[in-house]
C-alpha positions as semicolon CSV with decimal commas, in nm:
position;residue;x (nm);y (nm);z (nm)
1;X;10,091;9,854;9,352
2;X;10,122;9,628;9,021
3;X;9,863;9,832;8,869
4;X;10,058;10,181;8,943
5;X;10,393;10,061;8,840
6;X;10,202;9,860;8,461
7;X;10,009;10,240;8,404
8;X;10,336;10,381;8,483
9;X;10,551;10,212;8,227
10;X;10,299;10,205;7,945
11;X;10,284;10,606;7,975
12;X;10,660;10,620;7,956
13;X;10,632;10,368;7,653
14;X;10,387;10,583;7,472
15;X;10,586;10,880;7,498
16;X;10,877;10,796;7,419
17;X;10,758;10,603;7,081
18;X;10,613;11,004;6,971
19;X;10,999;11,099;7,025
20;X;11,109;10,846;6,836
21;X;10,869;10,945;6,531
22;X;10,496;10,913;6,469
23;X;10,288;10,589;6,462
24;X;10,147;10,448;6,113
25;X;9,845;10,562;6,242
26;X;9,943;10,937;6,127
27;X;9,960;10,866;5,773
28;X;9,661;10,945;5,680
29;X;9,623;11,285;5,844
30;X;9,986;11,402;5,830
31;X;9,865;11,556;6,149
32;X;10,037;11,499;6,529
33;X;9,816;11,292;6,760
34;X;9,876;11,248;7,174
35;X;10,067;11,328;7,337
36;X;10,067;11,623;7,147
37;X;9,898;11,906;7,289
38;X;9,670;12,105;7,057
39;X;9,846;12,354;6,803
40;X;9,906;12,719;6,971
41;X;10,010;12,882;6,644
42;X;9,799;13,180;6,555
43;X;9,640;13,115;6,157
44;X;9,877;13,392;6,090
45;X;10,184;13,164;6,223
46;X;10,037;12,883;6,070
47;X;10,029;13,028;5,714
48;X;10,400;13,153;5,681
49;X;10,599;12,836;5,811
50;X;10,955;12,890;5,907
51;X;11,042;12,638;5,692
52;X;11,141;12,500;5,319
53;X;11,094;12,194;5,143
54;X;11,247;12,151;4,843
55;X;11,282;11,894;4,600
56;X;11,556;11,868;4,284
57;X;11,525;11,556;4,061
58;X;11,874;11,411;4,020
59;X;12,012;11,283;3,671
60;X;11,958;10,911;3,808
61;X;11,568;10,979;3,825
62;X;11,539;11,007;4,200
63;X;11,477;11,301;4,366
64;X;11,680;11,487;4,663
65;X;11,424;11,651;4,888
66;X;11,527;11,944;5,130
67;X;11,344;12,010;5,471
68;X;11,556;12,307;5,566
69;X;11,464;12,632;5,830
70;X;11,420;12,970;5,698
71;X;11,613;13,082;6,000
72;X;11,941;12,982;6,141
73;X;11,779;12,991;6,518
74;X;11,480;12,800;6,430
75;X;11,498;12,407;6,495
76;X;11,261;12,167;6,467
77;X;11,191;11,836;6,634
78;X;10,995;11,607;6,395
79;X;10,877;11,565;6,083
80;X;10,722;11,386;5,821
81;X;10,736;11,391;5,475
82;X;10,585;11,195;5,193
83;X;10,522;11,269;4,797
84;X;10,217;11,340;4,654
85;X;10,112;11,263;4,275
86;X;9,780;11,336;4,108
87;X;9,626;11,470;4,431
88;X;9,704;11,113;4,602
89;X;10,007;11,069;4,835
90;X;10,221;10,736;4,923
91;X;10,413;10,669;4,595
92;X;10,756;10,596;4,581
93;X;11,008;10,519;4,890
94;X;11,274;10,722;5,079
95;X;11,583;10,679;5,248
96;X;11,768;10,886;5,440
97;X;12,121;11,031;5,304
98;X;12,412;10,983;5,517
99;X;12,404;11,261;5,719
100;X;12,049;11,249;5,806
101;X;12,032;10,883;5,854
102;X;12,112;10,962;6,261
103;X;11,760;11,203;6,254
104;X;11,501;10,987;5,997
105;X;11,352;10,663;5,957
106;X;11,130;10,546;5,676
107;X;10,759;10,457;5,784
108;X;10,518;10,240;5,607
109;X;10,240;10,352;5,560
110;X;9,992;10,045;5,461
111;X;9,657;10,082;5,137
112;X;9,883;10,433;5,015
113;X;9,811;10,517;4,798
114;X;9,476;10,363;4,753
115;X;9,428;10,430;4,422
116;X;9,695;10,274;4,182
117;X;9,587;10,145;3,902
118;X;9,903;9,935;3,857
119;X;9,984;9,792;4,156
120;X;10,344;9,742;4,021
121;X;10,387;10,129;3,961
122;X;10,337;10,177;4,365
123;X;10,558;9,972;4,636
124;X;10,387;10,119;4,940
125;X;10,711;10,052;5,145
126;X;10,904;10,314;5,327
127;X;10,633;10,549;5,127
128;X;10,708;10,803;5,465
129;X;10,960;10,926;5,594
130;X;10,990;11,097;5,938
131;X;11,212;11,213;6,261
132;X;11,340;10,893;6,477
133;X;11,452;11,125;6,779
134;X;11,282;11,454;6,929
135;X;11,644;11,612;6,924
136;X;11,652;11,916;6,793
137;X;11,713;11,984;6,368
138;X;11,717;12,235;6,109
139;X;11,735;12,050;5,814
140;X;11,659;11,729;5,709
141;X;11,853;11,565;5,381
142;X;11,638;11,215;5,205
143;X;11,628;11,094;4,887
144;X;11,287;10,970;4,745
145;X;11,271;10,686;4,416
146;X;10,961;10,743;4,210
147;X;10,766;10,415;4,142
148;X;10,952;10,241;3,862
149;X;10,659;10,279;3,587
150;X;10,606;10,618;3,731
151;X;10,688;10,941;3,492
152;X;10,511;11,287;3,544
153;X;10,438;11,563;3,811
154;X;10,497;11,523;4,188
155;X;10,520;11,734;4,487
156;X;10,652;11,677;4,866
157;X;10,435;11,725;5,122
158;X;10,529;11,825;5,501
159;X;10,426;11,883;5,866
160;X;10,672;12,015;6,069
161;X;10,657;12,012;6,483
162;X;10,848;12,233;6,607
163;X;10,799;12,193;7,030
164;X;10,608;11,947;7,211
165;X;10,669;12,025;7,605
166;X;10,468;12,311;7,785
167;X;10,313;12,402;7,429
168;X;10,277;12,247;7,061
169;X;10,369;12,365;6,801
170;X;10,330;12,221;6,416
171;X;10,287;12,339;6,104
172;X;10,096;12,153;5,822
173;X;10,094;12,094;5,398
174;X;10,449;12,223;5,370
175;X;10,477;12,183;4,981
176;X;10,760;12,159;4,757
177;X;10,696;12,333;4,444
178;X;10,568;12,030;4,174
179;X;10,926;11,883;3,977
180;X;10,846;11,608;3,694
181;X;11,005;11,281;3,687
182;X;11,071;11,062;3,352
């Protein structure tokens, strides 16, 4: 009976951790893990995401980046986004704005980038940023801080889930266009 009821409340543990965003462990990939069920978009589906990301560099040198839907009956429920330079992504840090802060939580995601030729230029802390609930969302507000030696080209970088019950959806390498930072 132990055994039943310790299985039992590590499977509600797991699942409710995906809810609450996903695990360091999806840095790397970008990509949903368990419980996720595999992706039932069509390649077509895949391709044309019903969603924007958008990114505006602010006068202060940070930059405001926009996960909005395309269509006002199309939520989402998670997310994660994190900033690519030179091909390489984990520079910088995020933080949610006000009115987001209820959806997103930074996560760290540990040796991103792993090439950084001054280690001062990259923090690697709160280098993600991602969905703390599984409630549903059409647009997400953050606010990413470039490295402070950091000047040049970057882009945001996306995967989007939008169900995770009977079916799964996601959609992956949901790009901003490329702003410059100085």
């Amino acid at each position: 009976m132990w055994s039943l009821l310790l299985v039992g409340s590590v499977g509600i543990a797991v699942v409710s951790a995906y809810s609450g965003g996903p695990p360091t462990g999806a840095c790397k990939s970008m990509q949903p893990g368990p419980p996720h069920k595999p992706n039932s978009l069509t390649r077509k589906e895949k391709k044309n995401p019903p969603f924007n990301l958008v990114a505006e560099v602010q006068d202060n040198g940070q930059v405001k980046v926009f996960l909005r839907s395309k269509f006002e009956d199309r939520k989402f429920r998670g997310f994660m986004i994190m900033a690519e330079v030179l091909g390489e992504r984990g520079h910088g840090y995020f933080v949610p704005t006000i009115e987001s802060k209820p959806l997103a939580k930074t996560l760290n995601c540990e040796d991103m980038p792993s090439t950084c030729p001054d280690p001062a230029a990259c923090q690697g802390t709160a280098n993600a940023i991602a969905h703390n609930s599984g409630d549903d969302k059409d647009s997400i507000t953050v606010i990413w801080t470039p490295p402070s030696r950091m000047s040049g080209d970057v882009t945001f970088q996306a995967t989007v889930v939008g169900e995770n019950s009977d079916v799964s959806t996601w959609w992956e390498n949901i790009r901003s266009d490329t702003v410059t930072v100085r």
